[in-house]
Coordinates of C-alpha atoms in Angstrom, one line a residue:
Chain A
X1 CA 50.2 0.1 -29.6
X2 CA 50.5 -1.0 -26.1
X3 CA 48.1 -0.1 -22.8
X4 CA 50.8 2.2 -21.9
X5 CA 51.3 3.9 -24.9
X6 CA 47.4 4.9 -25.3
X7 CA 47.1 5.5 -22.0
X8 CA 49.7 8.1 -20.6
X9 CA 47.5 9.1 -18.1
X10 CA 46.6 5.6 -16.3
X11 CA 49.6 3.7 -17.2
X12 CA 48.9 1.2 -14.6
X13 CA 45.4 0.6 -15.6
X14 CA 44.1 1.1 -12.3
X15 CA 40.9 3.2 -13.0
X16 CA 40.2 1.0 -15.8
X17 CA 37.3 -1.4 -15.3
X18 CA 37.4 -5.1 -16.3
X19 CA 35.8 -5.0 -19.5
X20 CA 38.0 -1.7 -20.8
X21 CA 40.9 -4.0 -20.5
X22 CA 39.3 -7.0 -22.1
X23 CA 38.0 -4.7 -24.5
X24 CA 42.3 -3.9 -25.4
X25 CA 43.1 -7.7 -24.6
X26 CA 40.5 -8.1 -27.3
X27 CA 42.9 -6.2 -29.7
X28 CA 45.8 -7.8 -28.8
X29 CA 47.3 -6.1 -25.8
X30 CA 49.4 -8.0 -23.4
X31 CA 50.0 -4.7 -21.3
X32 CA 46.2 -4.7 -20.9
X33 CA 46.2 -8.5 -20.2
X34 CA 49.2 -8.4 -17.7
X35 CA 47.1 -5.5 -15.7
X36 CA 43.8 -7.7 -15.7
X37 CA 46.4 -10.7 -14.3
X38 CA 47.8 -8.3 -11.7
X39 CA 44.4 -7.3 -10.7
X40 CA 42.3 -11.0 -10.4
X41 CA 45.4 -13.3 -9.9
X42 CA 46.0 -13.1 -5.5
X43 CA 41.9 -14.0 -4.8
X44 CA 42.3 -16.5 -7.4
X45 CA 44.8 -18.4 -6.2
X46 CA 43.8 -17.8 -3.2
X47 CA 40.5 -19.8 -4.2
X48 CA 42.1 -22.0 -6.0
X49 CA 44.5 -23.4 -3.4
X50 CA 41.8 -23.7 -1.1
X51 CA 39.4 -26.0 -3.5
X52 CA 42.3 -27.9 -5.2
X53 CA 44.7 -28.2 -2.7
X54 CA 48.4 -26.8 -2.9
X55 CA 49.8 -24.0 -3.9
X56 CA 51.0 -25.3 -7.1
X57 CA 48.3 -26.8 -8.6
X58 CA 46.5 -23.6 -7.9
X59 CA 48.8 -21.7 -10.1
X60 CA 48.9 -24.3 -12.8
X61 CA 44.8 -23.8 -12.8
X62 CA 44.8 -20.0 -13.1
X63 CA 47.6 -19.9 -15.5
X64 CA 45.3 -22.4 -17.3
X65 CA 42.3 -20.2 -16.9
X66 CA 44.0 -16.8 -18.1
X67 CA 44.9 -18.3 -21.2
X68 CA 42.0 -19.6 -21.6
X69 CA 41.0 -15.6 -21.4
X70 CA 43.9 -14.6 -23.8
X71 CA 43.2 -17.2 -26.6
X72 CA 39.4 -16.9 -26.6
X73 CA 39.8 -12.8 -26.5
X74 CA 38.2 -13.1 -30.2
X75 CA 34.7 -14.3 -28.7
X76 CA 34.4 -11.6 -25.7
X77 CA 31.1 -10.0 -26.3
X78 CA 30.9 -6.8 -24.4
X79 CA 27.3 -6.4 -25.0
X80 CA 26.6 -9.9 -23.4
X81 CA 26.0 -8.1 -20.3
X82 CA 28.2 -10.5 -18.2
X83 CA 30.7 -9.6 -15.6
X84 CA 34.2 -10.3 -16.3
X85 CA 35.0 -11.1 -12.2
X86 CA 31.8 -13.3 -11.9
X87 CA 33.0 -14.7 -15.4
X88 CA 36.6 -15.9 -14.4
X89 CA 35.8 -17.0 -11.0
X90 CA 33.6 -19.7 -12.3
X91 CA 36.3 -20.5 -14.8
X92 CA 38.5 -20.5 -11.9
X93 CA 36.3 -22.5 -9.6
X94 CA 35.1 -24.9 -12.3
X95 CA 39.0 -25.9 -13.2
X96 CA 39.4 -26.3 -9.3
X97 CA 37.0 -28.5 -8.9
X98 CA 38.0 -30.9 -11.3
X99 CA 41.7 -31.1 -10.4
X100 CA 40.7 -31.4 -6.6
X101 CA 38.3 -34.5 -8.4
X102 CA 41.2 -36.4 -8.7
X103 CA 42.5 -38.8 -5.4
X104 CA 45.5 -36.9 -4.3
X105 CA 45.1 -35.5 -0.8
X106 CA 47.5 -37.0 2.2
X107 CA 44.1 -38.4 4.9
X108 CA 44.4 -35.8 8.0
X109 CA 46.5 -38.4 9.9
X110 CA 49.6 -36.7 8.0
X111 CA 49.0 -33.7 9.4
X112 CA 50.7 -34.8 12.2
X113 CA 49.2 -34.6 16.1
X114 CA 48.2 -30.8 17.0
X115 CA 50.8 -29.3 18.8
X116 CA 51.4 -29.3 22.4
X117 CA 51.5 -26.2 24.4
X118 CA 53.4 -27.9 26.9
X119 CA 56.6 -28.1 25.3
X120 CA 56.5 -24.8 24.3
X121 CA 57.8 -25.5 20.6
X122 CA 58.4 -22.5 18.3
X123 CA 55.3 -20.7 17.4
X124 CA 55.5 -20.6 13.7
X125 CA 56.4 -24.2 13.6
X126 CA 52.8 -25.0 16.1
X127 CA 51.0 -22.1 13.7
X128 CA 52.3 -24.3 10.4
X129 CA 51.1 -27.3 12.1
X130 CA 47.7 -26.2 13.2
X131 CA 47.0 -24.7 10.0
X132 CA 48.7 -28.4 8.3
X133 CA 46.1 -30.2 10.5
X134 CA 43.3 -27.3 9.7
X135 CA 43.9 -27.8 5.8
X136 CA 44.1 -31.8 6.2
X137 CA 40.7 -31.9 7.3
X138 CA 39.7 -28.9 4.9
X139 CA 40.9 -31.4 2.3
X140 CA 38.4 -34.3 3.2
X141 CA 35.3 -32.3 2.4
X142 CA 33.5 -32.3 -0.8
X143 CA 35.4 -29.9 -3.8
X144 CA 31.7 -27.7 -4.1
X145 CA 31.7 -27.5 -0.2
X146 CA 35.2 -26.1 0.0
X147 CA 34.4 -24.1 -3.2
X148 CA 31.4 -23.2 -0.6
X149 CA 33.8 -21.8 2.0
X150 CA 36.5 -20.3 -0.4
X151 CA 34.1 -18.0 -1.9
X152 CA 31.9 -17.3 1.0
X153 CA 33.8 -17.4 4.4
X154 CA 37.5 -16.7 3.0
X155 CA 36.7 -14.4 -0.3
X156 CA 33.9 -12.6 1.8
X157 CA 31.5 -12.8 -1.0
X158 CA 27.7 -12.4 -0.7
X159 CA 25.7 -16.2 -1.0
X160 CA 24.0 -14.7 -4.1
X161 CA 27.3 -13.8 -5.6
X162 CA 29.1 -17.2 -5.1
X163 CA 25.8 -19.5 -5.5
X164 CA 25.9 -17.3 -9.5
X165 CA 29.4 -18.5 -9.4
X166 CA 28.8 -22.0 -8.5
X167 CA 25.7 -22.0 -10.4
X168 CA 23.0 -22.7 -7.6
X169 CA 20.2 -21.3 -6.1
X170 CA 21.2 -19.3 -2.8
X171 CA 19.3 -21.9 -0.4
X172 CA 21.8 -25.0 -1.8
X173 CA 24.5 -22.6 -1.7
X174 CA 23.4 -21.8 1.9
X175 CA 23.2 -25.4 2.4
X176 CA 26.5 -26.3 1.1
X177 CA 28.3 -24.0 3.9
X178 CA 26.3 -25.5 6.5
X179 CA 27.2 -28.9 5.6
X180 CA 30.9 -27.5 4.6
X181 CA 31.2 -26.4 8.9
X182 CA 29.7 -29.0 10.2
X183 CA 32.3 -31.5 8.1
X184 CA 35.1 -29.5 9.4
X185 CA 33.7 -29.4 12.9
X186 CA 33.2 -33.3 12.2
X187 CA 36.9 -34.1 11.1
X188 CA 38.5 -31.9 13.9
X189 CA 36.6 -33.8 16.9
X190 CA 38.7 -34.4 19.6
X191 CA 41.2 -31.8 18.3
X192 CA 39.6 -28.6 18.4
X193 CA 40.0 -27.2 22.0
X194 CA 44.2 -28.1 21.4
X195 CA 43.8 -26.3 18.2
X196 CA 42.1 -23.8 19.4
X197 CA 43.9 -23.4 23.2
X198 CA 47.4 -22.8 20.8
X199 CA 46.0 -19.3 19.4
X200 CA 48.1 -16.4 20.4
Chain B
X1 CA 13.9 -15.0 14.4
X2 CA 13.7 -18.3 16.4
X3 CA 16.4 -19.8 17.8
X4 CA 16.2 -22.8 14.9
X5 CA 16.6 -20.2 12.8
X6 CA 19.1 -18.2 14.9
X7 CA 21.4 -21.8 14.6
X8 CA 21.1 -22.3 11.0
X9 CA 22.4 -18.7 10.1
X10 CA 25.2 -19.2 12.2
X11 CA 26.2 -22.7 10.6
X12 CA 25.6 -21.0 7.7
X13 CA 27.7 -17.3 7.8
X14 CA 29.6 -17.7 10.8
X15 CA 29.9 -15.5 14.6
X16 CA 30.3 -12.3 13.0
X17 CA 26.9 -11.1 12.8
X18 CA 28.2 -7.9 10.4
X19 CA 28.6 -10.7 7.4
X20 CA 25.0 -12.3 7.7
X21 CA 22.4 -10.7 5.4
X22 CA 21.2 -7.5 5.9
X23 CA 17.9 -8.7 6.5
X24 CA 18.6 -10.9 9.6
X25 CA 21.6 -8.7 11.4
X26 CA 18.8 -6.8 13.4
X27 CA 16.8 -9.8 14.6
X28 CA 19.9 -12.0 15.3
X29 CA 21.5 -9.2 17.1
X30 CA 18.0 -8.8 19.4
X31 CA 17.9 -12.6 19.8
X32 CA 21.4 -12.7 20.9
X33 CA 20.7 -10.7 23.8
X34 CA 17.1 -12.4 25.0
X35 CA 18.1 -16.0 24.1
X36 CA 20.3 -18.7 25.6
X37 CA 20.2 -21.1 22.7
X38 CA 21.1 -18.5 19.9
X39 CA 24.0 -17.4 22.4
X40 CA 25.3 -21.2 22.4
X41 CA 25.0 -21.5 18.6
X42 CA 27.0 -18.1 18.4
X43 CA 29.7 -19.7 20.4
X44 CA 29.6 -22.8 18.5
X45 CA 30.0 -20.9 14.8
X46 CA 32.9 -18.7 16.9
X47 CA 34.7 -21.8 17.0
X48 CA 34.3 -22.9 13.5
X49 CA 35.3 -19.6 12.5
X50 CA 38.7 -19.5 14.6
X51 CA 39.5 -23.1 12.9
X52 CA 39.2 -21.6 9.9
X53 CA 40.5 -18.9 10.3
X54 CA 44.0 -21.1 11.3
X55 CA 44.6 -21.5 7.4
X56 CA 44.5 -17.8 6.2
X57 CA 47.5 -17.7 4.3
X58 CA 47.2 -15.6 1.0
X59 CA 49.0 -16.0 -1.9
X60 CA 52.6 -13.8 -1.7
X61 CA 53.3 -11.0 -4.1
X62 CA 56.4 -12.5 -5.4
X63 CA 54.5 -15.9 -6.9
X64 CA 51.9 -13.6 -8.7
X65 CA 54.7 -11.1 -10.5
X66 CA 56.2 -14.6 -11.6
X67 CA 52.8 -16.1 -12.4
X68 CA 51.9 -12.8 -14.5
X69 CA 55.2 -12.9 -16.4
X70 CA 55.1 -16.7 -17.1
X71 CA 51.7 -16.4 -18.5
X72 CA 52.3 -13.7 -20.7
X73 CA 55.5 -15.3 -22.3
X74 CA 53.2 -18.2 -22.6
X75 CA 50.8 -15.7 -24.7
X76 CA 54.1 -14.5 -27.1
X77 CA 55.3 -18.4 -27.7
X78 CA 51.5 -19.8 -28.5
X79 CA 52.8 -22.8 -28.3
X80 CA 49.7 -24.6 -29.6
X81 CA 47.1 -22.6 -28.2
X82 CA 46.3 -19.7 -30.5
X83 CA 43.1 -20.4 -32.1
X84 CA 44.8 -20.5 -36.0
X85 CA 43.7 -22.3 -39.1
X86 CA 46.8 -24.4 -38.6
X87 CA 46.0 -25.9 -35.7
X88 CA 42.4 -27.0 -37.4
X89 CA 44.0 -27.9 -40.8
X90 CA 43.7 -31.6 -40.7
X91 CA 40.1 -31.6 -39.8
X92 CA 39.1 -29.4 -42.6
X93 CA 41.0 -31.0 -45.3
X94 CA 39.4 -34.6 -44.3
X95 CA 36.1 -32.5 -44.6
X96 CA 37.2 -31.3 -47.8
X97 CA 38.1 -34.6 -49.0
X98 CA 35.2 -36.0 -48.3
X99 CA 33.0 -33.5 -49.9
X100 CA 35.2 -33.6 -52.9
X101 CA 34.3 -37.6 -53.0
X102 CA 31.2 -36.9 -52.6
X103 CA 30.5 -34.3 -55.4
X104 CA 32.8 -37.0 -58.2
X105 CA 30.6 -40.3 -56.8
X106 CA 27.6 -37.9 -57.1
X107 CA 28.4 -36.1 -60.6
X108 CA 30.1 -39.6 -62.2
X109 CA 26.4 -41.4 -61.0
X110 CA 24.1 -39.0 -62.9
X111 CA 26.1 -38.6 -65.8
X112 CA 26.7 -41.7 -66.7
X113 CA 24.1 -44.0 -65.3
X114 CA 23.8 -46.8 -67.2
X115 CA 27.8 -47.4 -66.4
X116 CA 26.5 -46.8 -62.9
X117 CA 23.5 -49.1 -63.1
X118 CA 26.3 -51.8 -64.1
X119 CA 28.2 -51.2 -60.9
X120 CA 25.6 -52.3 -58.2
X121 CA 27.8 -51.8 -55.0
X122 CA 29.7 -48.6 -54.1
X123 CA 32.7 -50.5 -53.5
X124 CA 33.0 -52.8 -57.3
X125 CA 31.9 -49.2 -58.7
X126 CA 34.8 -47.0 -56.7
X127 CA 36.7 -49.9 -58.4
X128 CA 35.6 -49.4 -61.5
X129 CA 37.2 -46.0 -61.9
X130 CA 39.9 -46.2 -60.2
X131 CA 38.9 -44.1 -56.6
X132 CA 39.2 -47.1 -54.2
X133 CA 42.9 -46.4 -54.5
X134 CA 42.4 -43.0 -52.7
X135 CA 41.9 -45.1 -49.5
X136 CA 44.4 -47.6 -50.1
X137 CA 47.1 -45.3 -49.8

């Protein structure tokens, strides 16, 4: 019987918490496992993206890491205390890392030259290219630095949530977003006040 | 708070004082207003922050309904991934085989051990009855 079906009165799976639906998932569901997808899948990618690279490579990883949810369902222990967001994060993160290990991001000369106020281009093409140039230099920084940034500055979570996630003590994680600013401040020398001077 | 400190929480959480610890809003927010050099490191993480804050694209709606529905096809084909005995099969019969070899050297050297005494090597006494073929094949 599906989530749905046992559930006429939360059909969504809304007001279910994270380890109710793992605790159906664990029995098969795939209503119950969609739901948990819907629920984790945009901050995800979202942190994904930013640690591995593109867009794509940050679905493949947390299409990777859901089933890596779905076929290990059998060994979810909800007595182990653990939470399921703090769980799949570092699954998520972890998998991130090591794709973004591998040599494949253009140097932050293809990002092209920031653009030029003067010629008064179109503004989402100078807002695509800011943010190209922005991500370029992004790119150059360590993966655990820009797993650093991701979880703290973008994902807004707390340095003792994402240093459990990265599995650090708060002062390195502390330490990695200081070095993680000060690398982007580095690689955007010389470019930062035309960056910056282009906001709307 | 000093203003070494001041710096290294801004480097650290950014200009917007309202996402630094709870601990240190109240003296970073009084230092702010007394102290030139925590005001310039403000200004300085303001900046980093508004680079950053160039690449805040999310994730649109339409690539996660596709991403759900892809994985959960993914989940009826199992294609591979379901833990099942077949996947482990071949490990477990090689484990089974060697066991099994095991248990006939073992049994066919204690019952018979003068035969076995005779055979010196394992090889010559594999040989001898006829269970060297089992890895020529």
């Amino acid at each position: 019987m599906t989530w749905a079906a046992r559930h006429a009165g939360d059909p969504s799976g809304e007001g279910a918490g994270d380890e109710i639906l793992m605790s159906a998932i664990w029995a098969g569901d795939r209503d119950a496992f969609a739901i948990l997808m819907r629920r984790h899948a945009r901050p995800m990618l979202a942190v994904a993206r930013r640690i591995s690279g593109t867009s794509a490579e940050a679905e493949e990883i947390v299409q990777e890491a859901f089933l890596k949810v779905w076929n290990g369902r059998s060994r979810w222990n909800p007595d182990s205390g653990a939470r399921f967001g703090t769980w799949f994060y570092q699954v998520v993160v972890n998998l991130s890392i090591d794709r973004a290990r591998r040599p494949s991001f253009a140097p932050i000369e293809a990002a092209g030259d920031p653009p030029d106020p003067a010629m008064r281009a179109d503004e989402t093409v100078q807002r695509d290219q800011r943010q190209a140039i922005v991500r370029a230099a992004l790119a150059q920084l360590p993966p655990r630095q820009r797993a650093a940034l991701a979880l703290c500055y973008y994902q807004e979570l707390s340095c003792a949530d994402a240093a459990e996630i990265l599995l650090v003590s708060v002062p390195a994680m502390e330490s990695l977003l200081v070095r993680a600013r000060r690398g982007l401040k580095a690689a955007l020398q010389g470019m930062r006040a035309d960056l910056l001077g282009g906001m709307p | 708070m000093n203003a070494i400190e001041f710096r290294r929480a801004a480097e650290c959480y950014g200009a917007d004082l309202s996402r630094w610890p709870a601990d240190l809003r109240k003296p970073a927010s009084l230092l702010v207003r007394t102290d030139a050099e925590a005001r310039a490191a403000l200004l300085e993480a303001d900046e980093i922050d508004g680079l950053l804050d160039l690449d805040r694209a999310e994730p649109a709606l339409a690539d996660i309904d596709q991403l759900v529905r892809r994985t959960v096809a993914e989940t009826n084909q199992g294609v591979g991934r379901e833990p099942s005995a077949v996947r482990m099969w071949p490990g477990a019969a090689m484990m089974l085989g060697m066991a099994m070899l095991g248990f006939v050297v073992g049994s066919l050297g204690s019952s018979s051990g003068a035969e076995a005494a005779g055979a010196t090597d394992l090889p010559s006494y594999l040989a001898s009855h006829g269970l060297i073929e089992l890895f020529d094949q």
